[in-house]
Coordinates of C-alpha atoms in Angstrom, one line a residue:
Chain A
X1 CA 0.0 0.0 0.0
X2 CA 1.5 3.5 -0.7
X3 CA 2.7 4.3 2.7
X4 CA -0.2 5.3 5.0
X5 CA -1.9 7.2 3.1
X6 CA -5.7 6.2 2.3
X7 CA -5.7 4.9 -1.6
X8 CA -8.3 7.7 -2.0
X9 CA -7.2 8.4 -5.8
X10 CA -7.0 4.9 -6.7
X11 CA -8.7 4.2 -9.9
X12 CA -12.2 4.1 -9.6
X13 CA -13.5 0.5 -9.7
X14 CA -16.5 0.7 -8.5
X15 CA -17.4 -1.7 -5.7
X16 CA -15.2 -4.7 -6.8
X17 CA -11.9 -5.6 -4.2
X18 CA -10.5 -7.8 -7.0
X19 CA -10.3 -4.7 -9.3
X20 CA -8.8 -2.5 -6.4
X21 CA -6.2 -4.9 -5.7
X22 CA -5.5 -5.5 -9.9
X23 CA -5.4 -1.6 -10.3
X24 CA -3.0 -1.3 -7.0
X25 CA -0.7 -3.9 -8.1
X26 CA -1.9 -6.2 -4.8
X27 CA -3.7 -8.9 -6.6
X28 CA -1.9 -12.2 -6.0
X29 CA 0.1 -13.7 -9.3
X30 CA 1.2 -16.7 -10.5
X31 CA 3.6 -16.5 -13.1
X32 CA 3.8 -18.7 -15.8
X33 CA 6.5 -20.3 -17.9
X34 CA 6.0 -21.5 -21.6
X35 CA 5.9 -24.6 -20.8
X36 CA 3.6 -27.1 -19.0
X37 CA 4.1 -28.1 -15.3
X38 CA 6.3 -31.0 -15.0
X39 CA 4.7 -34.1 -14.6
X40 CA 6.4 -34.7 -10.9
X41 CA 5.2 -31.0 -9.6
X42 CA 2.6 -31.8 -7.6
X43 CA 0.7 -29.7 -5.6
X44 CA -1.6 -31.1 -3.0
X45 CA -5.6 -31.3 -4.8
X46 CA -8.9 -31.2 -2.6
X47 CA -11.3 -33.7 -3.4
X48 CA -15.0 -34.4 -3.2
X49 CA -17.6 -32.1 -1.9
X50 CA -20.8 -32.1 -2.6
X51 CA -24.3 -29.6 -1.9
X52 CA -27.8 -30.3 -2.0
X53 CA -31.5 -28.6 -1.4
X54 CA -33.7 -29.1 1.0
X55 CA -37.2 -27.8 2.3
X56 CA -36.1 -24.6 3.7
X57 CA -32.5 -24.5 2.7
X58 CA -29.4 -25.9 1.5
X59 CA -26.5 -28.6 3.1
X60 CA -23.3 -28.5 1.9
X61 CA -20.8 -31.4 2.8
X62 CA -17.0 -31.4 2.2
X63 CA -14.1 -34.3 2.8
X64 CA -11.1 -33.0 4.6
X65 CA -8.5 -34.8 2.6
X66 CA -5.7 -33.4 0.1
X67 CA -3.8 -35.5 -1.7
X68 CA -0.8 -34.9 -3.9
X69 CA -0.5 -38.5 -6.1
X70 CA -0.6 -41.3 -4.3
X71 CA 0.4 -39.4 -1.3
X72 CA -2.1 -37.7 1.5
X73 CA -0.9 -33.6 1.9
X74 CA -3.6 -32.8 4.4
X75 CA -6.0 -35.3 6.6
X76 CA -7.6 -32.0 8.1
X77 CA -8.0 -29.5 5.2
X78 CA -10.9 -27.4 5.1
X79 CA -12.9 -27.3 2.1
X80 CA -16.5 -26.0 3.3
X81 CA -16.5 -22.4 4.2
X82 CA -19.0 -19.3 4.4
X83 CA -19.1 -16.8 2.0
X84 CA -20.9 -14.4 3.4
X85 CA -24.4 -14.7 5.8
X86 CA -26.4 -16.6 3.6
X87 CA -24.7 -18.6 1.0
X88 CA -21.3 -21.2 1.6
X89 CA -19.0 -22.5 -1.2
X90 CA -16.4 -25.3 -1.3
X91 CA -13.6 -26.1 -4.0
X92 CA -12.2 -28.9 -5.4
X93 CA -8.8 -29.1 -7.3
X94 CA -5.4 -27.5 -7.0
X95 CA -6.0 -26.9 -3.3
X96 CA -3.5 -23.8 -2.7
X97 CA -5.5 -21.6 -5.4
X98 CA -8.9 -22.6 -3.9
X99 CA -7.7 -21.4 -1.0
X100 CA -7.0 -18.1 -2.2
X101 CA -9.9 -17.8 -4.4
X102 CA -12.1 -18.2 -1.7
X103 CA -10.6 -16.4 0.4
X104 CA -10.7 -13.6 -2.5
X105 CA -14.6 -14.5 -3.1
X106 CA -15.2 -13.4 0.7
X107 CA -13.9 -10.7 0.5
X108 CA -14.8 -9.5 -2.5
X109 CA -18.4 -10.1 -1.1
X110 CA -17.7 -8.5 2.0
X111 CA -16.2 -5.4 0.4
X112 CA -19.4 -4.8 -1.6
X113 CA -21.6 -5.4 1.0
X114 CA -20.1 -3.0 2.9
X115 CA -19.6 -0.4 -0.2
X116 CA -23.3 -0.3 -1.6
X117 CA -24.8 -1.1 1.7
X118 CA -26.6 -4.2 0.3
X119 CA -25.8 -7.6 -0.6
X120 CA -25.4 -8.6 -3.7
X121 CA -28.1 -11.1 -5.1
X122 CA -27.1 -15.0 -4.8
X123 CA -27.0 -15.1 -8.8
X124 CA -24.8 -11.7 -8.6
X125 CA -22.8 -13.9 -6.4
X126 CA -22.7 -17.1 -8.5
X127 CA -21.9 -15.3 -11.8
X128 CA -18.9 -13.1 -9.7
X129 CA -17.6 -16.5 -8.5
X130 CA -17.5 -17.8 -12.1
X131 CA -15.7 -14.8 -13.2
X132 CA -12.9 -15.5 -10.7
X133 CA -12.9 -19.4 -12.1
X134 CA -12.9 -18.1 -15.9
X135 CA -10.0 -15.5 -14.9
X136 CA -7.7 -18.8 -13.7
X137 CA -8.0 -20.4 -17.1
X138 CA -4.6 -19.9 -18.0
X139 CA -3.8 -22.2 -14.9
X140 CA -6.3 -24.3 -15.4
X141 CA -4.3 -25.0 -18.8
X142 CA -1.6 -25.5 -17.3
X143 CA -3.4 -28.6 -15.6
X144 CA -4.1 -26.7 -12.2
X145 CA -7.5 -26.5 -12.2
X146 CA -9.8 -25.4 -9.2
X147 CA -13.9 -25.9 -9.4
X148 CA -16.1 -24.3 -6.8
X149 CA -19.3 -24.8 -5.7
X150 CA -21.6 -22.5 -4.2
X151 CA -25.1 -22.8 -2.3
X152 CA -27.3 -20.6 -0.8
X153 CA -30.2 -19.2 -0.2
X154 CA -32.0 -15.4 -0.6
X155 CA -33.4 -14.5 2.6
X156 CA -36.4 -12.9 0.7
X157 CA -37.8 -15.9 -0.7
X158 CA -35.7 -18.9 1.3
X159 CA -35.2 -21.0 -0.8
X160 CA -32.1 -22.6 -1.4
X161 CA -30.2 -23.0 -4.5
X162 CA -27.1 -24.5 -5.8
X163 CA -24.4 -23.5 -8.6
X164 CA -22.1 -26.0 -10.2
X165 CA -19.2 -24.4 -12.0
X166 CA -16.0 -26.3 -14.8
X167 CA -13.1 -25.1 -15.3
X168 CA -13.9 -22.4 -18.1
X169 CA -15.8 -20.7 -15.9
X170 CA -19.3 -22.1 -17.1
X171 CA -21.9 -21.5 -14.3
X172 CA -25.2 -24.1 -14.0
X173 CA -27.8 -23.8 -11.6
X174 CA -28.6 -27.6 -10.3
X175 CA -32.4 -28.3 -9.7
X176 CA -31.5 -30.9 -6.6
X177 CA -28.3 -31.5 -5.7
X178 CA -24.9 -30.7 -7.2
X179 CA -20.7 -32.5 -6.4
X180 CA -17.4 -31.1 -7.5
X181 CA -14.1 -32.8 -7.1
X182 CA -13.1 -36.4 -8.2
X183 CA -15.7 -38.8 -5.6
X184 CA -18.5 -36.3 -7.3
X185 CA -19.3 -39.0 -9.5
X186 CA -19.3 -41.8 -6.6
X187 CA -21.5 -39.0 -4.7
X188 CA -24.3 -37.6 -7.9
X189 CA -25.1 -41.8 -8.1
X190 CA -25.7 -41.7 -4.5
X191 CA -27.7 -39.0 -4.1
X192 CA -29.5 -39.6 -7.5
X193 CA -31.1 -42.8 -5.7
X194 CA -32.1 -41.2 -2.2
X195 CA -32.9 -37.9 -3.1
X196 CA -36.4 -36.3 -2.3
X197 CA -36.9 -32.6 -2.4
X198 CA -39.1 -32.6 0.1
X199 CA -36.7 -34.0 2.3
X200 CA -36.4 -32.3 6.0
X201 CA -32.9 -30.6 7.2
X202 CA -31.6 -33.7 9.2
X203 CA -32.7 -35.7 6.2
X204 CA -30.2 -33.8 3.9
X205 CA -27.5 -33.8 6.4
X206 CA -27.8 -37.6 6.6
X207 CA -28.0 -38.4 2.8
X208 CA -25.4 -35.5 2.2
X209 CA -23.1 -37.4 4.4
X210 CA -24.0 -41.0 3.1
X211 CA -23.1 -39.4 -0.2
X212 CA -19.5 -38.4 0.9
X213 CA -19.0 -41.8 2.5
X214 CA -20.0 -43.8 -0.8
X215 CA -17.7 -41.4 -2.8
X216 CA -14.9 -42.5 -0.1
X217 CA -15.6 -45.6 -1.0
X218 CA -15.0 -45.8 -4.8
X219 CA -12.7 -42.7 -5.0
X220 CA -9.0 -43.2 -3.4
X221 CA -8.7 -39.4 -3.2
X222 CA -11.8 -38.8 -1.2
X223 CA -11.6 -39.3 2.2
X224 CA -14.1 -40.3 4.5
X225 CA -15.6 -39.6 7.7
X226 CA -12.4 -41.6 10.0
X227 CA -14.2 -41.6 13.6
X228 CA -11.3 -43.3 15.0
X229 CA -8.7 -40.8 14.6
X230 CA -11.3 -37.9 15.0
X231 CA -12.1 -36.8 11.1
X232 CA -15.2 -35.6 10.2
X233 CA -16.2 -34.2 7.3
X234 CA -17.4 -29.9 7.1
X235 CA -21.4 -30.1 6.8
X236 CA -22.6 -26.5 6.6
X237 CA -26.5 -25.1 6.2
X238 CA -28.0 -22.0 5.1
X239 CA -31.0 -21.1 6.0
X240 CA -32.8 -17.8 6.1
X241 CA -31.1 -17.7 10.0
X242 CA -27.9 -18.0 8.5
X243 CA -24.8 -20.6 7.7
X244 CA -24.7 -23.1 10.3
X245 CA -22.1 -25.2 11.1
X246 CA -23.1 -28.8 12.4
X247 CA -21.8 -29.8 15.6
X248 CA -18.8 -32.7 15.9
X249 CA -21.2 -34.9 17.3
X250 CA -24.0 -34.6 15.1
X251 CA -22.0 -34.9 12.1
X252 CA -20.4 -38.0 14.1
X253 CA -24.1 -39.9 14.5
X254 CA -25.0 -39.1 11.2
X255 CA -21.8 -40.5 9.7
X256 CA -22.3 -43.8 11.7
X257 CA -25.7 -44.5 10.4
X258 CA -24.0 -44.1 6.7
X259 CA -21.4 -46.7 7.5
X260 CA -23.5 -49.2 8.4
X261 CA -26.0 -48.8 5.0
X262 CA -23.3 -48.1 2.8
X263 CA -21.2 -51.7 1.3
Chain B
X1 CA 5.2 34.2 -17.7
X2 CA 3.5 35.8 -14.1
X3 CA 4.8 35.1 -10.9
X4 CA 1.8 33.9 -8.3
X5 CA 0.8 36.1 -5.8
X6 CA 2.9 35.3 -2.4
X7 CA 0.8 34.4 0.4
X8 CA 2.0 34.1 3.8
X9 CA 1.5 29.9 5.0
X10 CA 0.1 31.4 8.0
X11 CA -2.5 33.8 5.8
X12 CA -3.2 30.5 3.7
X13 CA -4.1 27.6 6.7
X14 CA -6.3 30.8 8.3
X15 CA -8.2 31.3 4.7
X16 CA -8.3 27.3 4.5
X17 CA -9.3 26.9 8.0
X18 CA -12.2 29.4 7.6
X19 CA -13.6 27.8 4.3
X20 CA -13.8 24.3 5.9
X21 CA -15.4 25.3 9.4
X22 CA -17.8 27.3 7.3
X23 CA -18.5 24.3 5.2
X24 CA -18.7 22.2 8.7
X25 CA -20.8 24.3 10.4
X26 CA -24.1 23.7 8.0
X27 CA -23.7 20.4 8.5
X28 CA -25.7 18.2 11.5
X29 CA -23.8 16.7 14.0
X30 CA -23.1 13.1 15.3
X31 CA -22.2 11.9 18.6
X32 CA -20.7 8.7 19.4
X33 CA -20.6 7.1 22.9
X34 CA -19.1 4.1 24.8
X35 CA -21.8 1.9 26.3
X36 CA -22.3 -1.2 28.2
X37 CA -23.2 -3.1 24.6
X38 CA -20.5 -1.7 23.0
X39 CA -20.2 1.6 21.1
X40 CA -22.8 4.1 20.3
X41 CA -23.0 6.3 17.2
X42 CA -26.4 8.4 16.8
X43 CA -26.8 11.1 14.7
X44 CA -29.6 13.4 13.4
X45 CA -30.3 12.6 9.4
X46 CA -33.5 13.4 7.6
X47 CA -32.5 10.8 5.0
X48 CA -33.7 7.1 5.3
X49 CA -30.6 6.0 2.6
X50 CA -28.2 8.5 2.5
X51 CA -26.0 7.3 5.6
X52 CA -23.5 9.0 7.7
X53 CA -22.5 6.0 10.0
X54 CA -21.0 2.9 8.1
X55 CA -19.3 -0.5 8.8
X56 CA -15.5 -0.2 8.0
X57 CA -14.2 -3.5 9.4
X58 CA -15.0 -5.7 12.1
X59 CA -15.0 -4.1 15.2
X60 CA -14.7 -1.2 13.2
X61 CA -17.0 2.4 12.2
X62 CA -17.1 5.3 10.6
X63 CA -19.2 8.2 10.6
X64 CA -18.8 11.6 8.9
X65 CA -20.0 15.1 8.9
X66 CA -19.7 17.7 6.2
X67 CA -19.8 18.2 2.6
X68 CA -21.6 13.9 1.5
X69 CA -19.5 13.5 -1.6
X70 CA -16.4 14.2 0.4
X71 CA -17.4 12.1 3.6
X72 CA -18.5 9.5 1.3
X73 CA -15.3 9.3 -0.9
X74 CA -13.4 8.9 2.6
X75 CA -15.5 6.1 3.8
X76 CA -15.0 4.2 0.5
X77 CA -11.4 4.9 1.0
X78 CA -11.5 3.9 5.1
X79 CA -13.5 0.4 3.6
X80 CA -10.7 0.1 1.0
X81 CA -7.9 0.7 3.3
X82 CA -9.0 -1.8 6.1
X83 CA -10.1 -4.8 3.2
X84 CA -6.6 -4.0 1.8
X85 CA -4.8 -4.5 5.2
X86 CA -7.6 -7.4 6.1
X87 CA -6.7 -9.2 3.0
X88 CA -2.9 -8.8 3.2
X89 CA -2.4 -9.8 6.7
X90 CA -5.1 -10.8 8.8
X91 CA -8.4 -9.6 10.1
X92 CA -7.3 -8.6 13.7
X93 CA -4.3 -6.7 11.8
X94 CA -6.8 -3.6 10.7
X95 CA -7.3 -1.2 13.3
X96 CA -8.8 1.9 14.1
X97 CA -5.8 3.5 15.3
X98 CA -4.0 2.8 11.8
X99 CA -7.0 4.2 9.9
X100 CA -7.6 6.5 11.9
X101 CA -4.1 7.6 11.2
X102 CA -4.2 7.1 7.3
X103 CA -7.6 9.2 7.6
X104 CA -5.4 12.1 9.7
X105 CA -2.5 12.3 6.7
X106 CA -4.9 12.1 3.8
X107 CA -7.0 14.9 5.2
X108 CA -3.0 17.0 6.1
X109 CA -2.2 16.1 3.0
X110 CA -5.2 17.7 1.3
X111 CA -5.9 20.8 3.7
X112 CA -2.1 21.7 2.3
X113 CA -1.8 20.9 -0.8
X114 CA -4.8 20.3 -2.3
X115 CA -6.8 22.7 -4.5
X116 CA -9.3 23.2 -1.6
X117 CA -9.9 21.3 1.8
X118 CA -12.1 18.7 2.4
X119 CA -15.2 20.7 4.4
X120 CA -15.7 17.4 6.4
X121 CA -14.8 15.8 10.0
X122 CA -14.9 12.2 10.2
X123 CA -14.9 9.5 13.3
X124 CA -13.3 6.3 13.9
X125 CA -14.6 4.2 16.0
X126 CA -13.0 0.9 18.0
X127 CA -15.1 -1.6 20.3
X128 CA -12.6 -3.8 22.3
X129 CA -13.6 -6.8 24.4
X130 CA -13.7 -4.3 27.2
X131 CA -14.4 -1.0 27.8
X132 CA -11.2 0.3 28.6
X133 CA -10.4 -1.1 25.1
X134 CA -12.9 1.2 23.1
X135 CA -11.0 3.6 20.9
X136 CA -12.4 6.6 19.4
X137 CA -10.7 9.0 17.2
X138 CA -11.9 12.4 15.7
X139 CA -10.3 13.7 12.7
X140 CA -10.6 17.3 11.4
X141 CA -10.7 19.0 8.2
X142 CA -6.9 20.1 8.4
X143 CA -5.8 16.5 9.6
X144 CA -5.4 17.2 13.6
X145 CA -6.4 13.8 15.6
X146 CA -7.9 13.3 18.7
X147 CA -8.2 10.3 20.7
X148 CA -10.8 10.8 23.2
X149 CA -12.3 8.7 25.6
X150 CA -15.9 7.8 26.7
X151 CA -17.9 10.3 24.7
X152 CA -17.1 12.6 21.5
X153 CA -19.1 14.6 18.7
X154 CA -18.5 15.5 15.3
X155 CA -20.2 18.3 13.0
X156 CA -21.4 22.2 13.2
X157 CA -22.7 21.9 17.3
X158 CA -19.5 19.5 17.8
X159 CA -17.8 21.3 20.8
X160 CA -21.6 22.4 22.3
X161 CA -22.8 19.1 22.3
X162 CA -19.5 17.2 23.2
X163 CA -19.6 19.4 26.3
X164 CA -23.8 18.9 27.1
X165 CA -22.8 15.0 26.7
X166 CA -19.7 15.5 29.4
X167 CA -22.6 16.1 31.8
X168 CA -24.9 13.5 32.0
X169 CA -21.9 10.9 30.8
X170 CA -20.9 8.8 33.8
X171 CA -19.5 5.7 34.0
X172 CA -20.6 3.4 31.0
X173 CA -24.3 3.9 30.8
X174 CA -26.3 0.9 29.2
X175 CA -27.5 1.3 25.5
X176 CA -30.9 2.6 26.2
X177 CA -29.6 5.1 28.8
X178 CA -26.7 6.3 26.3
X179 CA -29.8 6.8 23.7
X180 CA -32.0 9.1 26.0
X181 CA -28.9 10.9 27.1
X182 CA -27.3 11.6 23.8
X183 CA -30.7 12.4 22.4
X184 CA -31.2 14.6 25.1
X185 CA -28.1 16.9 24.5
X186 CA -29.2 16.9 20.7
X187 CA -32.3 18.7 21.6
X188 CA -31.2 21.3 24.2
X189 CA -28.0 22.2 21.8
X190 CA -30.3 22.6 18.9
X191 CA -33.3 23.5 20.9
X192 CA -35.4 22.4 18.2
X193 CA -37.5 19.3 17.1
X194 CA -34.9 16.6 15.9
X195 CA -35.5 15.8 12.3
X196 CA -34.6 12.4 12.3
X197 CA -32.4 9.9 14.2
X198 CA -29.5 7.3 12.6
X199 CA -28.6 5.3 15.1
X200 CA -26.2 2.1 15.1
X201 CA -24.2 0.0 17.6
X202 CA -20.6 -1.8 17.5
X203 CA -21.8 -4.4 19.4
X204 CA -19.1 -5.6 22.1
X205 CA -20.4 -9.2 21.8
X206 CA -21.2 -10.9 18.5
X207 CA -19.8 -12.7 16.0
X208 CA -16.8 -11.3 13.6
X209 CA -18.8 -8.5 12.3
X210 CA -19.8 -6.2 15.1
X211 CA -21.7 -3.1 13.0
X212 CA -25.2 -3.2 13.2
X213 CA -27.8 -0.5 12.7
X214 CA -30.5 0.6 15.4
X215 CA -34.0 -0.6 14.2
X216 CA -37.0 2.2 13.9
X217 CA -38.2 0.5 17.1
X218 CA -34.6 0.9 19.1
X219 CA -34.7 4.7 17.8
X220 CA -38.7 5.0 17.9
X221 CA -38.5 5.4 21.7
X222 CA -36.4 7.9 21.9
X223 CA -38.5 9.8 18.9
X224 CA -41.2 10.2 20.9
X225 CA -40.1 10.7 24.4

């Protein structure tokens, strides 16, 4: 920042924080070579999380695992997080730039909110978070690729929605559930069988969960609830009181019950 | 080619100082006040959008007096500093003292050099986990800062009503005490009908976000009594 002065003459970018930081030279950077990563630079990749609707809101479930090959980075990673009161987003992929482009997404909300004095809308949301994924192509490309996925709700109406996202930047709106990450396949099947919209929050929670453990399952990547050494997956939901995160315990009885259904 | 006129720096900071207290003194004023709940910031506004208080950061506020499209480019500016810093660092590295101290040179810089000062006064306030913790800075047109301490105001009747406040302030009063005396002092230094109340609350409990503004009810009571 120049000195500590205010950056009251900084080029006007309206209510955007990405912008401010590109047009102050601030905005994090990853340079390129010419040529494609080498095939033994590895950095660690977050696997399967997965969102879904429910009567009255949105879950959103995320493994805690980061793996790097055959190798496990990170047994606790966090991939579940909240972007702002009403809506939550997780990533999938090259798990040091989802890191950073959530933590960019937050704030960027955050910095609007605060600017125009409202939030934005959950689409205006969605469609800024796709920007962000469409503006790491060149990465992407370079076979680090990050895919978000975003829930929430709009306190006016409350109900929930959910946005899955590729790596171009392409933005759908799921009708029932949406996965990102390599157990999303494992997960969609799952949840393709089970799924009800009419289904009640703890209902969600537990299918959301099942979904994660069947992914585990299939996918080496993905790992599952391990209530043994204390692991338990992120489960988030937004409602029109808020993002809520669910309890250790909870989580812990819920994951139980999906162990003992799932082969 | 002409030669400007020379004009003495002390014959320039009086002219300055007299343009921006006469742009200052139209305005209304705000007073902000350490409760029990946190910290208190009410100020008499006609408007129901056009704000004078606003969330900077976390534990963090702003409210400003004067000329709006100069209070408002320094709030965007106090919101642009502290996401900077936020972003950078971490969120319990922005504080009030350092913005308030940004907002002191930026308004030096411009009472000097600029082609005219900023007719505004803006404050910055803190809540801490304690009372004693509570920060709240004043910053005049010409840049001079002030860290004062359980009670301040800001705008045309600041000194008038900063001093009515000084005599019903003691201790911490509660929030709905805090409203009925600041309210209070508004009236008899006006002595008029109040057109208006903003109200809103750092609250010293919460979670990360602390800014919240007082409802029509909060405010409604003191409207009418």
């Amino acid at each position: 920042m120049t000195g500590s002065l205010l950056p009251l003459g900084a080029p006007l970018p309206g209510a955007s924080f990405t912008e401010l930081i590109r047009s102050l030279d601030l905005a994090p950077k990853w340079a390129l070579g010419p040529d494609p990563a080498p095939p033994d630079f590895r950095p660690p990749d977050a696997t399967t999380v997965l969102a879904l609707r429910y009567d009255g809101g949105v879950v959103m479930v995320g493994d805690r695992q980061a793996t790097a090959g055959y190798d496990i980075a990170h047994r606790h990673i966090q991939k579940v997080f909240a972007a702002d009161a009403y809506s939550a987003v997780a990533i999938s992929g090259t798990a040091g730039l989802g890191v950073e482009l959530i933590r960019l997404f937050q704030t960027e909300l955050e910095h609007y909110e605060k600017l125009e004095g409202v939030r934005l809308s959950l689409e205006g949301k969605a469609t800024y978070l796709a920007r962000m994924v469409r503006s790491q192509l060149p990465m992407a490309l370079q076979g680090f690729v990050v895919v978000p996925l975003f829930c929430g709700i709009e306190p006016e109406s409350g109900t929930g929605h959910v946005f899955t996202f590729d790596a171009i930047g392409g933005r759908y709106e799921e009708r029932d559930f949406g996965a990102a990450g390599s157990g999303s396949r494992e997960a969609r099947a799952y949840l393709r069988t089970v799924y009800s919209p009419g289904s009640d929050r703890t209902q969600a929670i537990d299918h959301s969960i099942a979904a994660l453990v069947a992914a585990a399952g299939q996918d080496l990547a993905t790992g599952g609830p391990a209530l043994r050494r204390g692991i338990y997956p992120n489960v988030v939901t937004v409602t029109t009181d808020g993002v809520e995160e669910i309890g250790r315990s909870a989580i812990a009885a819920a994951a139980e019950r999906a162990m003992e259904v799932i082969r | 080619m002409t030669l400007p006129f020379y004009v003495a720096p002390e014959q320039m900071v009086k002219d300055r100082a007299e343009y921006a207290r006469k742009g200052i003194a139209r305005g209304r004023s705000i007073a902000a006040l350490e409760v029990q709940e946190g910290v208190l910031l009410l100020a008499e506004n006609p408007s129901r959008t056009l704000t004078k208080t606003s969330e900077i950061y976390d534990r963090i506020a702003f409210a400003g007096v004067g000329k709006y499209n100069e209070f408002e480019s320094l709030r965007v500016a106090g919101i642009r500093y502290a996401d900077i810093k936020g972003y950078q660092y971490g969120r319990r590295d922005v504080t009030a003292k350092s913005l308030a101290s940004a907002f002191s040179q930026t308004l030096g810089n411009i009472f000097v050099q600029g082609p005219k000062p900023f007719e505004v006064e803006v404050l910055v306030a803190e809540v801490g986990r304690t009372v004693a913790e509570d920060r709240l800075f004043k910053v005049t047109y010409d840049g001079t800062l002030y860290d004062k301490r359980g009670y301040t105001a800001i705008g045309g009747q600041a000194d008038e009503l900063s001093d009515r406040l000084g005599e019903d302030y003691e201790g911490t009063p509660g929030l709905a005490e805090a409203l009925a005396l600041a309210a209070n002092a508004f009236r008899e230094v006006e002595s008029r009908a109040i057109d208006g109340w903003e109200g809103a609350l750092l609250a010293r409990e919460g979670p990360t976000r602390r800014f919240r503004r007082l409802t029509k009810e909060e405010l409604g009571e003191i409207a009418t009594s």
